[in-house]
PDB file of C-alpha atoms in Angstrom:
ATOM      1  CA  UNK A   1     135.983  35.291 -43.982  1.00 66.00           C
ATOM      2  CA  UNK A   2     134.354  37.309 -46.771  1.00 75.00           C
ATOM      3  CA  UNK A   3     131.188  37.981 -44.823  1.00 92.00           C
ATOM      4  CA  UNK A   4     127.923  38.466 -46.696  1.00 95.00           C
ATOM      5  CA  UNK A   5     128.494  39.456 -50.310  1.00 96.00           C
ATOM      6  CA  UNK A   6     125.914  40.897 -52.669  1.00 97.00           C
ATOM      7  CA  UNK A   7     125.979  41.567 -56.380  1.00 97.00           C
ATOM      8  CA  UNK A   8     125.719  43.769 -58.231  1.00 97.00           C
ATOM      9  CA  UNK A   9     126.466  46.851 -56.155  1.00 96.00           C
ATOM     10  CA  UNK A  10     124.397  49.182 -58.270  1.00 96.00           C
ATOM     11  CA  UNK A  11     121.797  48.555 -60.929  1.00 96.00           C
ATOM     12  CA  UNK A  12     119.607  50.715 -63.143  1.00 98.00           C
ATOM     13  CA  UNK A  13     116.510  49.198 -64.724  1.00 98.00           C
ATOM     14  CA  UNK A  14     113.576  50.457 -66.727  1.00 98.00           C
ATOM     15  CA  UNK A  15     110.022  50.294 -65.439  1.00 98.00           C
ATOM     16  CA  UNK A  16     108.414  46.982 -66.403  1.00 98.00           C
ATOM     17  CA  UNK A  17     111.683  45.076 -66.593  1.00 98.00           C
ATOM     18  CA  UNK A  18     112.747  42.201 -64.370  1.00 98.00           C
ATOM     19  CA  UNK A  19     115.792  42.104 -62.093  1.00 98.00           C
ATOM     20  CA  UNK A  20     117.750  39.438 -60.213  1.00 98.00           C
ATOM     21  CA  UNK A  21     119.903  40.242 -57.196  1.00 98.00           C
ATOM     22  CA  UNK A  22     122.347  37.787 -55.668  1.00 98.00           C
ATOM     23  CA  UNK A  23     123.609  37.062 -52.188  1.00 98.00           C
ATOM     24  CA  UNK A  24     126.284  34.762 -50.783  1.00 98.00           C
ATOM     25  CA  UNK A  25     125.918  34.222 -47.039  1.00 96.00           C
ATOM     26  CA  UNK A  26     128.671  34.342 -44.460  1.00 94.00           C
ATOM     27  CA  UNK A  27     130.597  31.109 -44.156  1.00 94.00           C
ATOM     28  CA  UNK A  28     128.731  28.665 -41.917  1.00 91.00           C
ATOM     29  CA  UNK A  29     125.385  30.424 -42.295  1.00 92.00           C
ATOM     30  CA  UNK A  30     122.428  28.593 -43.807  1.00 92.00           C
ATOM     31  CA  UNK A  31     119.599  31.125 -43.567  1.00 93.00           C
ATOM     32  CA  UNK A  32     119.186  34.132 -45.848  1.00 95.00           C
ATOM     33  CA  UNK A  33     116.767  37.016 -45.414  1.00 95.00           C
ATOM     34  CA  UNK A  34     116.091  39.877 -47.812  1.00 97.00           C
ATOM     35  CA  UNK A  35     115.139  43.435 -46.893  1.00 97.00           C
ATOM     36  CA  UNK A  36     114.123  46.502 -48.861  1.00 98.00           C
ATOM     37  CA  UNK A  37     115.347  49.856 -47.573  1.00 95.00           C
ATOM     38  CA  UNK A  38     113.763  52.899 -49.194  1.00 95.00           C
ATOM     39  CA  UNK A  39     115.628  56.170 -48.919  1.00 91.00           C
ATOM     40  CA  UNK A  40     115.400  57.582 -45.414  1.00 88.00           C
ATOM     41  CA  UNK A  41     113.533  54.562 -44.056  1.00 91.00           C
ATOM     42  CA  UNK A  42     114.339  51.484 -42.032  1.00 93.00           C
ATOM     43  CA  UNK A  43     114.703  48.129 -43.793  1.00 95.00           C
ATOM     44  CA  UNK A  44     111.494  46.223 -44.478  1.00 96.00           C
ATOM     45  CA  UNK A  45     111.512  42.413 -44.364  1.00 95.00           C
ATOM     46  CA  UNK A  46     110.749  40.792 -47.724  1.00 97.00           C
ATOM     47  CA  UNK A  47     111.253  37.057 -47.061  1.00 95.00           C
ATOM     48  CA  UNK A  48     113.519  34.462 -45.515  1.00 94.00           C
ATOM     49  CA  UNK A  49     114.939  31.246 -46.980  1.00 94.00           C
ATOM     50  CA  UNK A  50     116.056  28.224 -45.024  1.00 92.00           C
ATOM     51  CA  UNK A  51     116.709  24.724 -46.375  1.00 91.00           C
ATOM     52  CA  UNK A  52     115.931  26.030 -49.868  1.00 94.00           C
ATOM     53  CA  UNK A  53     112.373  26.979 -48.933  1.00 94.00           C
ATOM     54  CA  UNK A  54     110.688  30.292 -48.256  1.00 93.00           C
ATOM     55  CA  UNK A  55     109.943  30.186 -44.524  1.00 90.00           C
ATOM     56  CA  UNK A  56     108.584  33.640 -43.796  1.00 89.00           C
ATOM     57  CA  UNK A  57     107.299  36.448 -45.942  1.00 93.00           C
ATOM     58  CA  UNK A  58     106.673  40.104 -45.292  1.00 93.00           C
ATOM     59  CA  UNK A  59     104.026  42.294 -46.833  1.00 94.00           C
ATOM     60  CA  UNK A  60     105.359  42.319 -50.393  1.00 97.00           C
ATOM     61  CA  UNK A  61     103.490  41.408 -53.610  1.00 97.00           C
ATOM     62  CA  UNK A  62     104.089  38.237 -55.603  1.00 97.00           C
ATOM     63  CA  UNK A  63     106.249  40.242 -58.010  1.00 98.00           C
ATOM     64  CA  UNK A  64     108.951  39.630 -55.415  1.00 98.00           C
ATOM     65  CA  UNK A  65     110.213  36.070 -55.447  1.00 98.00           C
ATOM     66  CA  UNK A  66     113.336  34.280 -54.412  1.00 97.00           C
ATOM     67  CA  UNK A  67     115.364  31.154 -54.430  1.00 97.00           C
ATOM     68  CA  UNK A  68     117.966  29.492 -52.261  1.00 97.00           C
ATOM     69  CA  UNK A  69     120.536  27.120 -53.698  1.00 97.00           C
ATOM     70  CA  UNK A  70     122.098  24.026 -52.086  1.00 97.00           C
ATOM     71  CA  UNK A  71     125.222  26.071 -51.248  1.00 96.00           C
ATOM     72  CA  UNK A  72     122.921  28.455 -49.255  1.00 96.00           C
ATOM     73  CA  UNK A  73     123.352  31.372 -51.662  1.00 98.00           C
ATOM     74  CA  UNK A  74     120.191  33.150 -52.647  1.00 98.00           C
ATOM     75  CA  UNK A  75     118.576  35.235 -55.363  1.00 98.00           C
ATOM     76  CA  UNK A  76     115.894  37.887 -55.171  1.00 98.00           C
ATOM     77  CA  UNK A  77     113.812  38.393 -58.293  1.00 98.00           C
ATOM     78  CA  UNK A  78     111.521  41.317 -58.921  1.00 98.00           C
ATOM     79  CA  UNK A  79     109.205  41.283 -61.947  1.00 98.00           C
ATOM     80  CA  UNK A  80     107.366  44.149 -63.628  1.00 98.00           C
ATOM     81  CA  UNK A  81     109.466  46.770 -61.918  1.00 98.00           C
ATOM     82  CA  UNK A  82     107.795  49.913 -60.633  1.00 98.00           C
ATOM     83  CA  UNK A  83     109.393  53.254 -59.894  1.00 98.00           C
ATOM     84  CA  UNK A  84     108.586  52.594 -56.233  1.00 97.00           C
ATOM     85  CA  UNK A  85     110.838  49.531 -56.236  1.00 98.00           C
ATOM     86  CA  UNK A  86     113.844  51.842 -56.267  1.00 98.00           C
ATOM     87  CA  UNK A  87     115.657  51.112 -53.009  1.00 97.00           C
ATOM     88  CA  UNK A  88     118.653  49.539 -51.343  1.00 95.00           C
ATOM     89  CA  UNK A  89     118.146  45.781 -51.158  1.00 97.00           C
ATOM     90  CA  UNK A  90     119.907  44.154 -48.239  1.00 96.00           C
ATOM     91  CA  UNK A  91     120.684  40.513 -47.707  1.00 96.00           C
ATOM     92  CA  UNK A  92     121.250  39.140 -44.218  1.00 95.00           C
ATOM     93  CA  UNK A  93     122.522  35.713 -43.255  1.00 93.00           C
ATOM     94  CA  UNK A  94     122.275  33.817 -40.003  1.00 89.00           C
ATOM     95  CA  UNK A  95     122.468  30.328 -38.560  1.00 86.00           C
ATOM     96  CA  UNK A  96     119.238  28.359 -38.531  1.00 78.00           C
ATOM     97  CA  UNK A  97     115.918  29.822 -37.590  1.00 67.00           C
ATOM     98  CA  UNK A  98     116.921  31.199 -34.225  1.00 66.00           C
ATOM     99  CA  UNK A  99     117.690  34.382 -32.370  1.00 63.00           C
ATOM    100  CA  UNK A 100     121.279  34.261 -33.605  1.00 69.00           C
ATOM    101  CA  UNK A 101     122.780  37.438 -34.935  1.00 80.00           C
ATOM    102  CA  UNK A 102     122.075  38.351 -38.553  1.00 87.00           C
ATOM    103  CA  UNK A 103     124.986  39.687 -40.604  1.00 90.00           C
ATOM    104  CA  UNK A 104     124.188  42.098 -43.412  1.00 94.00           C
ATOM    105  CA  UNK A 105     125.766  42.641 -46.781  1.00 95.00           C
ATOM    106  CA  UNK A 106     126.470  46.078 -48.197  1.00 94.00           C
ATOM    107  CA  UNK A 107     123.379  45.935 -50.342  1.00 95.00           C
ATOM    108  CA  UNK A 108     122.405  46.434 -53.965  1.00 96.00           C
ATOM    109  CA  UNK A 109     121.210  49.891 -54.921  1.00 96.00           C
ATOM    110  CA  UNK A 110     118.407  49.446 -57.472  1.00 98.00           C
ATOM    111  CA  UNK A 111     117.190  52.451 -59.425  1.00 98.00           C
ATOM    112  CA  UNK A 112     114.107  52.080 -61.618  1.00 98.00           C
ATOM    113  CA  UNK A 113     113.680  54.768 -64.271  1.00 97.00           C
TER     114      UNK A 113
ATOM    115  CA  UNK B   1     101.806  43.203 -35.330  1.00 83.00           C
ATOM    116  CA  UNK B   2     105.288  44.116 -34.231  1.00 88.00           C
ATOM    117  CA  UNK B   3     106.530  47.680 -34.499  1.00 93.00           C
ATOM    118  CA  UNK B   4     109.475  49.828 -33.443  1.00 96.00           C
ATOM    119  CA  UNK B   5     109.384  53.578 -32.926  1.00 96.00           C
ATOM    120  CA  UNK B   6     112.526  55.694 -32.724  1.00 95.00           C
ATOM    121  CA  UNK B   7     112.884  59.291 -31.714  1.00 82.00           C
ATOM    122  CA  UNK B   8     112.640  61.833 -34.478  1.00 77.00           C
ATOM    123  CA  UNK B   9     115.957  62.906 -35.947  1.00 82.00           C
ATOM    124  CA  UNK B  10     118.348  64.043 -37.070  1.00 94.00           C
ATOM    125  CA  UNK B  11     120.479  64.456 -33.955  1.00 96.00           C
ATOM    126  CA  UNK B  12     123.439  66.831 -34.048  1.00 97.00           C
ATOM    127  CA  UNK B  13     125.973  66.851 -31.217  1.00 97.00           C
ATOM    128  CA  UNK B  14     129.395  68.204 -30.437  1.00 97.00           C
ATOM    129  CA  UNK B  15     132.225  65.785 -29.777  1.00 97.00           C
ATOM    130  CA  UNK B  16     132.262  64.408 -26.210  1.00 97.00           C
ATOM    131  CA  UNK B  17     128.564  65.183 -25.692  1.00 98.00           C
ATOM    132  CA  UNK B  18     126.168  62.648 -24.162  1.00 98.00           C
ATOM    133  CA  UNK B  19     123.950  60.727 -26.565  1.00 97.00           C
ATOM    134  CA  UNK B  20     120.497  59.264 -26.059  1.00 97.00           C
ATOM    135  CA  UNK B  21     118.382  57.844 -28.872  1.00 97.00           C
ATOM    136  CA  UNK B  22     114.975  56.682 -27.706  1.00 97.00           C
ATOM    137  CA  UNK B  23     113.399  53.454 -28.905  1.00 97.00           C
ATOM    138  CA  UNK B  24     110.094  51.889 -27.925  1.00 97.00           C
ATOM    139  CA  UNK B  25     108.538  48.741 -29.275  1.00 96.00           C
ATOM    140  CA  UNK B  26     105.325  46.752 -29.579  1.00 94.00           C
ATOM    141  CA  UNK B  27     105.576  42.992 -29.834  1.00 90.00           C
ATOM    142  CA  UNK B  28     103.883  39.771 -28.940  1.00 81.00           C
ATOM    143  CA  UNK B  29     105.819  37.322 -26.852  1.00 77.00           C
ATOM    144  CA  UNK B  30     109.343  38.042 -25.682  1.00 82.00           C
ATOM    145  CA  UNK B  31     111.366  39.682 -28.429  1.00 89.00           C
ATOM    146  CA  UNK B  32     115.093  40.098 -28.707  1.00 90.00           C
ATOM    147  CA  UNK B  33     116.136  43.727 -29.169  1.00 93.00           C
ATOM    148  CA  UNK B  34     118.956  45.147 -31.263  1.00 94.00           C
ATOM    149  CA  UNK B  35     120.688  48.329 -32.261  1.00 96.00           C
ATOM    150  CA  UNK B  36     122.219  48.383 -35.725  1.00 96.00           C
ATOM    151  CA  UNK B  37     124.429  51.108 -37.196  1.00 97.00           C
ATOM    152  CA  UNK B  38     124.744  52.063 -40.849  1.00 94.00           C
ATOM    153  CA  UNK B  39     127.711  54.122 -41.999  1.00 91.00           C
ATOM    154  CA  UNK B  40     127.442  56.020 -45.296  1.00 86.00           C
ATOM    155  CA  UNK B  41     127.420  53.701 -48.282  1.00 81.00           C
ATOM    156  CA  UNK B  42     127.530  50.560 -46.175  1.00 83.00           C
ATOM    157  CA  UNK B  43     125.197  47.850 -44.960  1.00 86.00           C
ATOM    158  CA  UNK B  44     124.022  47.374 -41.404  1.00 92.00           C
ATOM    159  CA  UNK B  45     126.323  46.360 -38.578  1.00 93.00           C
ATOM    160  CA  UNK B  46     125.086  44.979 -35.288  1.00 93.00           C
ATOM    161  CA  UNK B  47     126.058  47.388 -32.518  1.00 96.00           C
ATOM    162  CA  UNK B  48     124.549  45.613 -29.505  1.00 95.00           C
ATOM    163  CA  UNK B  49     121.717  43.328 -28.469  1.00 93.00           C
ATOM    164  CA  UNK B  50     119.688  42.134 -25.498  1.00 93.00           C
ATOM    165  CA  UNK B  51     117.624  38.977 -25.437  1.00 89.00           C
ATOM    166  CA  UNK B  52     115.629  39.248 -22.229  1.00 89.00           C
ATOM    167  CA  UNK B  53     114.195  41.783 -19.814  1.00 92.00           C
ATOM    168  CA  UNK B  54     116.728  43.789 -17.768  1.00 94.00           C
ATOM    169  CA  UNK B  55     119.625  42.650 -19.975  1.00 94.00           C
ATOM    170  CA  UNK B  56     122.083  45.383 -20.864  1.00 97.00           C
ATOM    171  CA  UNK B  57     123.782  45.249 -24.237  1.00 96.00           C
ATOM    172  CA  UNK B  58     127.019  47.173 -24.673  1.00 97.00           C
ATOM    173  CA  UNK B  59     129.684  47.703 -27.313  1.00 97.00           C
ATOM    174  CA  UNK B  60     132.173  50.453 -28.260  1.00 95.00           C
ATOM    175  CA  UNK B  61     130.976  52.650 -25.390  1.00 97.00           C
ATOM    176  CA  UNK B  62     127.314  52.364 -26.413  1.00 98.00           C
ATOM    177  CA  UNK B  63     124.809  50.676 -24.144  1.00 98.00           C
ATOM    178  CA  UNK B  64     121.084  49.947 -23.983  1.00 98.00           C
ATOM    179  CA  UNK B  65     118.926  48.221 -21.367  1.00 98.00           C
ATOM    180  CA  UNK B  66     115.917  46.030 -22.203  1.00 96.00           C
ATOM    181  CA  UNK B  67     113.038  47.546 -20.205  1.00 96.00           C
ATOM    182  CA  UNK B  68     109.981  45.320 -20.480  1.00 93.00           C
ATOM    183  CA  UNK B  69     107.848  47.471 -18.175  1.00 94.00           C
ATOM    184  CA  UNK B  70     108.235  50.494 -20.446  1.00 95.00           C
ATOM    185  CA  UNK B  71     108.777  48.480 -23.674  1.00 95.00           C
ATOM    186  CA  UNK B  72     111.897  50.510 -24.353  1.00 97.00           C
ATOM    187  CA  UNK B  73     115.500  49.987 -25.449  1.00 98.00           C
ATOM    188  CA  UNK B  74     117.117  53.428 -25.438  1.00 98.00           C
ATOM    189  CA  UNK B  75     120.644  53.778 -26.821  1.00 98.00           C
ATOM    190  CA  UNK B  76     123.161  55.818 -24.811  1.00 98.00           C
ATOM    191  CA  UNK B  77     126.791  56.827 -25.028  1.00 98.00           C
ATOM    192  CA  UNK B  78     128.600  58.991 -22.542  1.00 97.00           C
ATOM    193  CA  UNK B  79     130.971  60.769 -24.935  1.00 96.00           C
ATOM    194  CA  UNK B  80     130.427  60.681 -28.684  1.00 98.00           C
ATOM    195  CA  UNK B  81     133.120  60.992 -31.310  1.00 97.00           C
ATOM    196  CA  UNK B  82     133.050  62.297 -34.863  1.00 96.00           C
ATOM    197  CA  UNK B  83     133.465  58.707 -36.041  1.00 95.00           C
ATOM    198  CA  UNK B  84     130.087  57.838 -34.441  1.00 97.00           C
ATOM    199  CA  UNK B  85     128.297  59.848 -37.143  1.00 96.00           C
ATOM    200  CA  UNK B  86     125.974  57.344 -38.812  1.00 96.00           C
ATOM    201  CA  UNK B  87     122.355  56.185 -38.958  1.00 96.00           C
ATOM    202  CA  UNK B  88     121.206  54.120 -35.979  1.00 97.00           C
ATOM    203  CA  UNK B  89     118.368  51.612 -36.205  1.00 97.00           C
ATOM    204  CA  UNK B  90     116.516  49.968 -33.360  1.00 97.00           C
ATOM    205  CA  UNK B  91     115.092  46.549 -34.224  1.00 95.00           C
ATOM    206  CA  UNK B  92     113.371  43.548 -32.706  1.00 92.00           C
ATOM    207  CA  UNK B  93     113.144  39.888 -33.528  1.00 88.00           C
ATOM    208  CA  UNK B  94     110.170  38.069 -32.192  1.00 78.00           C
ATOM    209  CA  UNK B  95     110.236  34.432 -31.210  1.00 64.00           C
ATOM    210  CA  UNK B  96     107.727  31.851 -32.117  1.00 57.00           C
ATOM    211  CA  UNK B  97     107.397  31.423 -35.855  1.00 53.00           C
ATOM    212  CA  UNK B  98     109.181  34.684 -36.634  1.00 54.00           C
ATOM    213  CA  UNK B  99     112.739  33.727 -35.844  1.00 61.00           C
ATOM    214  CA  UNK B 100     115.216  35.775 -37.761  1.00 71.00           C
ATOM    215  CA  UNK B 101     112.665  38.288 -39.048  1.00 85.00           C
ATOM    216  CA  UNK B 102     113.792  41.732 -37.954  1.00 90.00           C
ATOM    217  CA  UNK B 103     111.389  44.634 -37.567  1.00 93.00           C
ATOM    218  CA  UNK B 104     113.203  47.969 -37.764  1.00 95.00           C
ATOM    219  CA  UNK B 105     112.484  51.489 -36.665  1.00 96.00           C
ATOM    220  CA  UNK B 106     112.800  54.313 -39.137  1.00 95.00           C
ATOM    221  CA  UNK B 107     116.365  55.162 -38.154  1.00 96.00           C
ATOM    222  CA  UNK B 108     117.979  58.163 -36.477  1.00 96.00           C
ATOM    223  CA  UNK B 109     120.681  60.156 -38.214  1.00 96.00           C
ATOM    224  CA  UNK B 110     123.471  61.177 -35.854  1.00 97.00           C
ATOM    225  CA  UNK B 111     125.974  63.856 -36.823  1.00 97.00           C
ATOM    226  CA  UNK B 112     128.844  64.655 -34.469  1.00 97.00           C
ATOM    227  CA  UNK B 113     130.829  67.846 -35.014  1.00 96.00           C
ATOM    228  CA  UNK B 114     134.416  68.362 -33.808  1.00 95.00           C
TER     229      UNK B 114
END
């Protein structure tokens, strides 16, 4: 079992550009959540996808959008990048919308210059 | 809204010392509570969890008890090892319409010296 896999591992973008991050959930998981972890901080919930729809959203602007595919994999898109978007982006997968354990990927380190 | 507060860090201990990392929370309803650990350069791993009041979660010598009366979920370990050096996050997941949405504390850096 490969667990939750994210790509790329590291990414450097210029302010104003757009970026797409990818996540493949753990086998058997159908729910994907995205988190932003700034340096020295705890992860902050961005949004959650289930059945290819955004089900919950945290306090993030519309520049942050996502998608879930029929195979349950997911993308996180960020438009008009700001320096403050530099962070570790974590994907977590789980089963359904329940209290089941969420498994995290290793994250994508995004640096905006 | 929901929130989690962890004790200020970092925490530095000698091997075999006793560890306590305090965690208190604010939530509506009856949340599930978690401790996650993050080793350098890695994602988060679930360390232990508790889903209702008075439950005790335990794993790898770590334990935490869900205290509803004090809204706390303190992490303890009787004898730490160098390999326990990591960042520890307390988190909650509320029920209702917020299934699967985790609210994290700010993290506590633990360094254990030989």
